[in-house]
PDB file of C-alpha atoms in Angstrom:
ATOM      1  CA  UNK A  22       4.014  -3.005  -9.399  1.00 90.00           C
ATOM      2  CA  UNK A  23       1.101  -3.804 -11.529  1.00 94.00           C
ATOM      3  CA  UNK A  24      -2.457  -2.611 -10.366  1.00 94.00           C
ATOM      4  CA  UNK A  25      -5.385  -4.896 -10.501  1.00 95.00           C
ATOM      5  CA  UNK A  26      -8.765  -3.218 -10.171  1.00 94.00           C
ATOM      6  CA  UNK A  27     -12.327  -4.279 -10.821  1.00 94.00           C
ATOM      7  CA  UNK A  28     -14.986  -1.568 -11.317  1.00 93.00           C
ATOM      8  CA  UNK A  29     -18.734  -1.566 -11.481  1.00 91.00           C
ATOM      9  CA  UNK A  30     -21.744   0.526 -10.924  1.00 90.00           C
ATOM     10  CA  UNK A  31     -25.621   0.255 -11.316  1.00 89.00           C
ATOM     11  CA  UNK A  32     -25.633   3.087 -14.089  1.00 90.00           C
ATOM     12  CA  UNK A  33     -22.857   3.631 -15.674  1.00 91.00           C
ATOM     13  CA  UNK A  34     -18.567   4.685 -14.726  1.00 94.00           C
ATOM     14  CA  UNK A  35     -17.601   8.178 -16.275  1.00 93.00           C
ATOM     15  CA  UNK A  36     -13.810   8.044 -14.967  1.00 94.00           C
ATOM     16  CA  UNK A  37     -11.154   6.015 -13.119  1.00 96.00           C
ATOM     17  CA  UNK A  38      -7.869   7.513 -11.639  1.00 97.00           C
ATOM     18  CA  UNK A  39      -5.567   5.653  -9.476  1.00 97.00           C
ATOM     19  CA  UNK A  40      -4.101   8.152  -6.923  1.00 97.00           C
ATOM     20  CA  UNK A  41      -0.829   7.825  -5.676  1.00 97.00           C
ATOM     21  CA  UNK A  42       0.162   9.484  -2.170  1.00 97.00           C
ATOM     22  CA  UNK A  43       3.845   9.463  -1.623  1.00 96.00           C
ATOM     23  CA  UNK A  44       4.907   9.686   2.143  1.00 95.00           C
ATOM     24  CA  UNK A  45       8.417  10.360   2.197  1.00 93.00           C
ATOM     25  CA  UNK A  46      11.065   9.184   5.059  1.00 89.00           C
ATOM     26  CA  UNK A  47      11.763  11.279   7.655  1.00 80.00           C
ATOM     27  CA  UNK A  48      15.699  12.210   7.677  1.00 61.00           C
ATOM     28  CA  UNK A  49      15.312  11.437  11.866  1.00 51.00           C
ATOM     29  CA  UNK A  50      13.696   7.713  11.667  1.00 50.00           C
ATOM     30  CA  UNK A  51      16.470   6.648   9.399  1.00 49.00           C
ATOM     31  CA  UNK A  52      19.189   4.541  11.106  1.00 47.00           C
ATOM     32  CA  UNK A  53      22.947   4.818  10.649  1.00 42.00           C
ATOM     33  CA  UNK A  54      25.117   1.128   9.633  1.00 42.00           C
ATOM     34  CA  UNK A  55      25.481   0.261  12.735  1.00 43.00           C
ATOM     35  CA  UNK A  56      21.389   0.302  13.449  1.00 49.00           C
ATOM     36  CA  UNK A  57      21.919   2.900  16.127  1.00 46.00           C
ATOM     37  CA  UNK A  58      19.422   6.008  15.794  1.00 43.00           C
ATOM     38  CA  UNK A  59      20.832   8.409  14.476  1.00 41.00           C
ATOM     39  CA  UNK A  60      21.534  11.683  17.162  1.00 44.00           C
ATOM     40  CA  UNK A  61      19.031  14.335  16.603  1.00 43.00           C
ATOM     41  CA  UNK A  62      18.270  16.268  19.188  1.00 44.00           C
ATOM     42  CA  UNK A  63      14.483  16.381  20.260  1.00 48.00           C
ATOM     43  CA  UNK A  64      12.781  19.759  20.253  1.00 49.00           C
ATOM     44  CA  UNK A  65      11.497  20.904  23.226  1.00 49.00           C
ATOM     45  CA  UNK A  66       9.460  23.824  21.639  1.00 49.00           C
ATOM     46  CA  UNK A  67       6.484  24.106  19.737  1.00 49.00           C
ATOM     47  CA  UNK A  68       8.557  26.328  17.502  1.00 46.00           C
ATOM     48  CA  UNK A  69      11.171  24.047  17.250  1.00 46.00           C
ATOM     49  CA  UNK A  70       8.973  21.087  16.201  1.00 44.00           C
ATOM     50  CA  UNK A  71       8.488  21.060  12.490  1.00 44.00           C
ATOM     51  CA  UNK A  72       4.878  19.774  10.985  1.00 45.00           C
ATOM     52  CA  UNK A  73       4.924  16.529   8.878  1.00 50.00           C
ATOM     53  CA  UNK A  74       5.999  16.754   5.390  1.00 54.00           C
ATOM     54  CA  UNK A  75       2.913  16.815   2.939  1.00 55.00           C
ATOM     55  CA  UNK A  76       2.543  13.555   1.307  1.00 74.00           C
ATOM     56  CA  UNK A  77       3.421  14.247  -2.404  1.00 91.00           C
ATOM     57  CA  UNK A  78       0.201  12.904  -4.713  1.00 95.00           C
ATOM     58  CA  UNK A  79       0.034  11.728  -8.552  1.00 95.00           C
ATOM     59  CA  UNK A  80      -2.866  11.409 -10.394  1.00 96.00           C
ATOM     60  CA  UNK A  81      -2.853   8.569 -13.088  1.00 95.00           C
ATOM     61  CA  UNK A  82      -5.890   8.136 -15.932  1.00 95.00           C
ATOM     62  CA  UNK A  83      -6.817   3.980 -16.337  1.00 95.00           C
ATOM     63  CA  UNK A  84      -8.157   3.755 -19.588  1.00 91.00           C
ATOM     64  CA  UNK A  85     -11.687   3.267 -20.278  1.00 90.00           C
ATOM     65  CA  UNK A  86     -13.008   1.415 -23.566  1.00 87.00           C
ATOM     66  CA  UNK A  87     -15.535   4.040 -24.231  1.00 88.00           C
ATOM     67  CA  UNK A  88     -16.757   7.169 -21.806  1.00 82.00           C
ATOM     68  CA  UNK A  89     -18.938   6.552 -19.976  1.00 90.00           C
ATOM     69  CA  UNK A  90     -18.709   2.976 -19.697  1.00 90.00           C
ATOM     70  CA  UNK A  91     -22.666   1.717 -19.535  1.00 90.00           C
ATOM     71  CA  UNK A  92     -23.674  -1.092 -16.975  1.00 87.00           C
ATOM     72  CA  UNK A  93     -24.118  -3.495 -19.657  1.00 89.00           C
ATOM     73  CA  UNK A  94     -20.082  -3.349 -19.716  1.00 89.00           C
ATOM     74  CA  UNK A  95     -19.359  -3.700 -16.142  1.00 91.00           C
ATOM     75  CA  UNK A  96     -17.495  -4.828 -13.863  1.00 93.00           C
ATOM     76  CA  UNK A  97     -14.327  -3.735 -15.753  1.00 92.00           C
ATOM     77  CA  UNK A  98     -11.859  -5.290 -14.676  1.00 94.00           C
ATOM     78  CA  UNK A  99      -8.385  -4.370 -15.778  1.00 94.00           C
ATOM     79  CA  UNK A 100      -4.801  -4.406 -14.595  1.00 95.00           C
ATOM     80  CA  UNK A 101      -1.859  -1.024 -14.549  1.00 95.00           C
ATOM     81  CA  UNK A 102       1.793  -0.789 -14.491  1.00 96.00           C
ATOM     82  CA  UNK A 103       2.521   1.359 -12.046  1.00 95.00           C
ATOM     83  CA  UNK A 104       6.214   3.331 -12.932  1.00 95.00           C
ATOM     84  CA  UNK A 105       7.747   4.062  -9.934  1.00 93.00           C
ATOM     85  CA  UNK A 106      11.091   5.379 -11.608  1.00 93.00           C
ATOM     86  CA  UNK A 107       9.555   9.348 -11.735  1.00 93.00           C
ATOM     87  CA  UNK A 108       8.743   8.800  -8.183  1.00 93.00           C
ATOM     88  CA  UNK A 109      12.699   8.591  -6.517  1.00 92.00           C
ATOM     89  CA  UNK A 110      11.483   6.273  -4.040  1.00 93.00           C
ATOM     90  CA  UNK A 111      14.088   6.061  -1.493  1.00 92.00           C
ATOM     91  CA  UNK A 112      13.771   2.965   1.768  1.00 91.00           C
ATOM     92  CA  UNK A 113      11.554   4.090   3.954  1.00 90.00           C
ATOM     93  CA  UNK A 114       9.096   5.765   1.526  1.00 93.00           C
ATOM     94  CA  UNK A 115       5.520   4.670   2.032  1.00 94.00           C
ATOM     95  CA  UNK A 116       2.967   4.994  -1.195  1.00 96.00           C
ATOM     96  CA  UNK A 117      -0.998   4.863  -0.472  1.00 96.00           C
ATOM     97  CA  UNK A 118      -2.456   3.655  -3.977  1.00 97.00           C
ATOM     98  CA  UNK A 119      -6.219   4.328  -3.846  1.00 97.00           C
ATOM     99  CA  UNK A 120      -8.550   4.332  -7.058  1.00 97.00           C
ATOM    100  CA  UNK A 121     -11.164   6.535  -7.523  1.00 97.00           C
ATOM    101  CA  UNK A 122     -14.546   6.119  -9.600  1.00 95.00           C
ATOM    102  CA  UNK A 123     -16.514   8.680 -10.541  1.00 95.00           C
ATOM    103  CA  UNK A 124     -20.208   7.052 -12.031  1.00 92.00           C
ATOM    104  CA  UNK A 125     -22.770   7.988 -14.119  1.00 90.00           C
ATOM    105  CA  UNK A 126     -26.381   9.642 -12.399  1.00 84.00           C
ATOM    106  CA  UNK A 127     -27.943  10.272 -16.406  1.00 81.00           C
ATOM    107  CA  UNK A 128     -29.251  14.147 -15.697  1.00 86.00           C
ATOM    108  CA  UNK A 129     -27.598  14.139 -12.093  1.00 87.00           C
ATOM    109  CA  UNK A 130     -24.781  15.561 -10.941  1.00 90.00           C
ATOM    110  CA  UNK A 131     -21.765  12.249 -10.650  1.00 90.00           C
ATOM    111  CA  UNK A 132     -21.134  10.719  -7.461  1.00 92.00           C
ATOM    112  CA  UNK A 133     -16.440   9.808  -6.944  1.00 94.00           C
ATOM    113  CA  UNK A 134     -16.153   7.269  -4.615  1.00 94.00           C
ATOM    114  CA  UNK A 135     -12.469   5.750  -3.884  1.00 96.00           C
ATOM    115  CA  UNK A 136     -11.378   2.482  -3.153  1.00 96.00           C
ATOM    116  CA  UNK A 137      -9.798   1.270   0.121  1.00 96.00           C
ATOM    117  CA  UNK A 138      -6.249   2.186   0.322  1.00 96.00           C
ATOM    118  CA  UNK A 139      -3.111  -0.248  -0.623  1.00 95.00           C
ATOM    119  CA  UNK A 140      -0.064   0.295   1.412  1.00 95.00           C
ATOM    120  CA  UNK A 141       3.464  -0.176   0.181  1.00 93.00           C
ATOM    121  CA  UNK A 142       6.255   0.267   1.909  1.00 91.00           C
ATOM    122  CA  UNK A 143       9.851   0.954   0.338  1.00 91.00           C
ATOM    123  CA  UNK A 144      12.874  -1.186   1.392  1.00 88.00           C
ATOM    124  CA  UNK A 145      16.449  -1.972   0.676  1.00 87.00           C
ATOM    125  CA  UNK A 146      18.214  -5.557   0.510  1.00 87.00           C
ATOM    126  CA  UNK A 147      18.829  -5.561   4.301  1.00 88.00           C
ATOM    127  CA  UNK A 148      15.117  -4.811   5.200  1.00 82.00           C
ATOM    128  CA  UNK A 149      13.895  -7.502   2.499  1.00 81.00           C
ATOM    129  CA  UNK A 150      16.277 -10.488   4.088  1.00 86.00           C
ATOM    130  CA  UNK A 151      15.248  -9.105   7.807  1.00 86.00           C
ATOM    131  CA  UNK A 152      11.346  -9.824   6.574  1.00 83.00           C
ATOM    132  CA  UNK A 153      12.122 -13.215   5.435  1.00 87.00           C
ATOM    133  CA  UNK A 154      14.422 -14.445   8.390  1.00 88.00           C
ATOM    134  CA  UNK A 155      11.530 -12.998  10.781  1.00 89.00           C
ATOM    135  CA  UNK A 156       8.607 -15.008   8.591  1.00 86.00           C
ATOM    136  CA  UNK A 157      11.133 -17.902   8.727  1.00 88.00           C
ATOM    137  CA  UNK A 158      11.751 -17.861  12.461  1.00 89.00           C
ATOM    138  CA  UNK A 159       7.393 -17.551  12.662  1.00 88.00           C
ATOM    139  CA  UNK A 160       7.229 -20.818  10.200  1.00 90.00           C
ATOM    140  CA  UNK A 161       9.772 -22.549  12.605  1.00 89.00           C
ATOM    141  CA  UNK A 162       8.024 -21.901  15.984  1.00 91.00           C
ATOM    142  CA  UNK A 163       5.063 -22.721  14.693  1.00 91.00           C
ATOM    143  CA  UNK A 164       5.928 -25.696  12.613  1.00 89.00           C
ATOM    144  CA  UNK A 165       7.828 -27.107  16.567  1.00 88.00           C
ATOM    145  CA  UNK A 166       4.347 -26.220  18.290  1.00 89.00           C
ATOM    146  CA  UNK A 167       2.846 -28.556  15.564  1.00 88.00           C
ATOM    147  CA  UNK A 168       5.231 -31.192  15.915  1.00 88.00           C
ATOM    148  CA  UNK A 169       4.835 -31.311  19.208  1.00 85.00           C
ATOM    149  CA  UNK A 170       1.171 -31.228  19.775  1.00 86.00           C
ATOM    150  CA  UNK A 171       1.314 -34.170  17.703  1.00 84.00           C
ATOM    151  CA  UNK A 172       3.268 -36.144  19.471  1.00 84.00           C
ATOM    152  CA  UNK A 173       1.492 -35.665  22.493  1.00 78.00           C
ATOM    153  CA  UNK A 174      -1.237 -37.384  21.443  1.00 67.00           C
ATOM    154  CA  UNK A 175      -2.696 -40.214  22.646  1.00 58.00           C
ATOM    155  CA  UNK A 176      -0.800 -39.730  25.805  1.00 63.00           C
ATOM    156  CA  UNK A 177      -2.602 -39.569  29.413  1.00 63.00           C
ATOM    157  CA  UNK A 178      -2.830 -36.201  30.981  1.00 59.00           C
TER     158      UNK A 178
END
Protein backbone atom coordinates (compact mmCIF):
# COMPACT_ATOMS: atom_id res chain seq x y z
CA UNK A 1 0.00 0.00 0.00
CA UNK A 2 1.22 3.46 -0.42
CA UNK A 3 1.11 5.88 2.67
CA UNK A 4 -0.15 9.36 2.34
CA UNK A 5 0.69 11.67 5.23
CA UNK A 6 0.60 15.41 5.74
CA UNK A 7 2.72 16.92 8.55
CA UNK A 8 2.92 20.30 10.16
CA UNK A 9 3.83 22.07 13.29
CA UNK A 10 4.04 25.72 14.65
CA UNK A 11 7.97 25.45 15.06
CA UNK A 12 9.50 23.21 13.29
CA UNK A 13 9.34 18.75 12.60
CA UNK A 14 12.71 17.03 13.71
CA UNK A 15 11.54 13.35 12.63
CA UNK A 16 8.78 11.22 11.05
CA UNK A 17 8.50 7.35 11.43
CA UNK A 18 5.61 5.39 10.31
CA UNK A 19 5.14 2.48 12.80
CA UNK A 20 3.90 -0.65 11.79
CA UNK A 21 2.18 -3.09 14.45
CA UNK A 22 1.67 -6.51 13.07
CA UNK A 23 -1.16 -8.55 14.85
CA UNK A 24 -0.84 -11.94 13.75
CA UNK A 25 -3.86 -14.65 13.34
CA UNK A 26 -4.60 -16.74 15.93
CA UNK A 27 -4.11 -20.59 14.80
CA UNK A 28 -7.86 -21.09 16.78
CA UNK A 29 -9.99 -18.24 14.83
CA UNK A 30 -8.93 -19.71 11.56
CA UNK A 31 -11.62 -21.82 9.82
CA UNK A 32 -11.15 -25.15 8.05
CA UNK A 33 -12.69 -25.46 3.94
CA UNK A 34 -15.66 -26.30 4.91
CA UNK A 35 -16.13 -22.87 7.20
CA UNK A 36 -16.62 -25.01 10.26
CA UNK A 37 -14.38 -23.83 13.36
CA UNK A 38 -11.88 -25.61 13.64
CA UNK A 39 -11.96 -28.16 17.09
CA UNK A 40 -9.83 -26.75 19.76
CA UNK A 41 -10.64 -27.48 22.89
CA UNK A 42 -11.34 -24.43 25.29
CA UNK A 43 -9.20 -24.15 28.40
CA UNK A 44 -10.80 -24.23 31.44
CA UNK A 45 -7.70 -23.05 33.50
CA UNK A 46 -5.99 -19.99 33.98
CA UNK A 47 -2.89 -22.04 33.32
CA UNK A 48 -4.16 -23.47 30.42
CA UNK A 49 -5.14 -20.15 28.78
CA UNK A 50 -2.24 -18.70 26.90
CA UNK A 51 -1.80 -14.61 26.81
CA UNK A 52 -2.17 -12.89 23.36
CA UNK A 53 0.68 -12.99 21.07
CA UNK A 54 2.69 -9.60 21.14
CA UNK A 55 1.94 -7.64 18.14
CA UNK A 56 5.26 -7.67 16.14
CA UNK A 57 6.29 -3.68 15.38
CA UNK A 58 8.57 -2.07 12.49
CA UNK A 59 9.86 1.13 12.55
CA UNK A 60 10.20 2.89 9.07
CA UNK A 61 12.21 6.52 8.56
CA UNK A 62 9.96 8.97 5.87
CA UNK A 63 12.39 11.13 4.50
CA UNK A 64 12.69 14.64 5.38
CA UNK A 65 14.13 17.38 2.86
CA UNK A 66 16.33 18.85 5.45
CA UNK A 67 16.40 18.14 9.53
CA UNK A 68 14.62 19.82 11.12
CA UNK A 69 12.17 20.84 8.70
CA UNK A 70 11.33 24.78 9.71
CA UNK A 71 7.60 26.01 9.66
CA UNK A 72 8.21 28.01 6.69
CA UNK A 73 8.28 24.38 4.93
CA UNK A 74 5.25 22.90 6.36
CA UNK A 75 2.73 21.03 6.01
CA UNK A 76 4.83 18.32 4.27
CA UNK A 77 2.98 16.40 2.67
CA UNK A 78 4.36 13.27 1.11
CA UNK A 79 3.35 9.77 0.12
CA UNK A 80 5.36 5.90 1.15
CA UNK A 81 5.40 2.55 -0.31
CA UNK A 82 4.81 0.45 2.22
CA UNK A 83 6.67 -3.32 1.41
CA UNK A 84 4.75 -5.76 2.90
CA UNK A 85 6.82 -8.77 1.35
CA UNK A 86 9.42 -8.81 4.73
CA UNK A 87 6.31 -8.85 6.71
CA UNK A 88 4.81 -12.75 5.70
CA UNK A 89 1.45 -11.49 6.04
CA UNK A 90 -0.72 -14.42 6.13
CA UNK A 91 -5.20 -13.89 5.96
CA UNK A 92 -6.17 -12.92 8.97
CA UNK A 93 -3.19 -10.69 9.89
CA UNK A 94 -4.20 -7.24 11.04
CA UNK A 95 -1.43 -4.21 10.61
CA UNK A 96 -2.01 -0.83 12.73
CA UNK A 97 0.01 1.86 10.59
CA UNK A 98 0.39 4.93 12.84
CA UNK A 99 2.95 7.88 12.10
CA UNK A 100 4.73 9.53 14.55
CA UNK A 101 6.15 13.25 14.64
CA UNK A 102 8.51 14.32 16.78
CA UNK A 103 8.73 18.61 16.49
CA UNK A 104 10.99 21.12 17.14
CA UNK A 105 10.74 23.26 20.89
CA UNK A 106 14.29 25.51 19.79
CA UNK A 107 16.17 25.07 23.46
CA UNK A 108 13.31 22.62 24.73
CA UNK A 109 13.25 19.28 25.08
CA UNK A 110 10.91 17.73 21.58
CA UNK A 111 7.45 16.86 22.02
CA UNK A 112 6.40 12.87 19.54
CA UNK A 113 2.99 12.91 18.96
CA UNK A 114 1.41 9.99 16.64
CA UNK A 115 -1.21 10.01 14.29
CA UNK A 116 -4.56 8.16 14.57
CA UNK A 117 -4.21 4.61 13.70
CA UNK A 118 -5.03 2.96 10.06
CA UNK A 119 -6.34 -0.50 10.19
CA UNK A 120 -5.73 -3.14 7.58
CA UNK A 121 -6.86 -6.25 7.58
CA UNK A 122 -5.26 -9.28 5.55
CA UNK A 123 -7.47 -11.48 3.28
CA UNK A 124 -7.46 -14.18 0.71
CA UNK A 125 -9.59 -14.40 -2.67
CA UNK A 126 -12.57 -15.97 -0.83
CA UNK A 127 -12.74 -13.18 1.88
CA UNK A 128 -12.28 -10.38 -0.94
CA UNK A 129 -15.42 -11.84 -3.20
CA UNK A 130 -17.46 -12.43 0.31
CA UNK A 131 -16.87 -8.36 0.89
CA UNK A 132 -18.10 -7.51 -2.44
CA UNK A 133 -21.22 -9.91 -2.69
CA UNK A 134 -22.14 -8.51 0.97
CA UNK A 135 -21.63 -4.58 -0.32
CA UNK A 136 -23.58 -5.81 -3.40
CA UNK A 137 -26.49 -7.38 -1.56
CA UNK A 138 -26.38 -3.67 0.75
CA UNK A 139 -26.48 -1.66 -2.82
CA UNK A 140 -29.48 -3.95 -3.82
CA UNK A 141 -31.69 -3.54 -0.69
CA UNK A 142 -31.14 -0.25 -0.63
CA UNK A 143 -31.38 0.63 -4.25
CA UNK A 144 -35.38 -1.62 -3.88
CA UNK A 145 -36.12 0.69 -0.72
CA UNK A 146 -35.41 3.62 -3.18
CA UNK A 147 -37.37 2.36 -5.89
CA UNK A 148 -40.01 1.87 -3.95
CA UNK A 149 -40.34 4.94 -1.91
CA UNK A 150 -40.55 6.45 -5.18
CA UNK A 151 -43.20 4.95 -6.44
CA UNK A 152 -45.24 5.54 -3.61
CA UNK A 153 -45.44 8.89 -4.15
CA UNK A 154 -48.11 10.89 -4.77
CA UNK A 155 -50.32 8.17 -3.53
CA UNK A 156 -53.01 8.74 -0.57
CA UNK A 157 -52.14 7.29 2.74
Amino acid sequence: PQVIYRAGDDFGISGLELIVDVERAKAEDSLLENDEPSPVAEPTTDAERTPPAAAESRRFTLPLAESPLLSDHLPLVGDYRLDLAPLALAPGDRLKLTIEATDVRGENEPSTTVSEALILEVGDEKAVLAAIREADERSETQLNELIRSQLNIGKQP
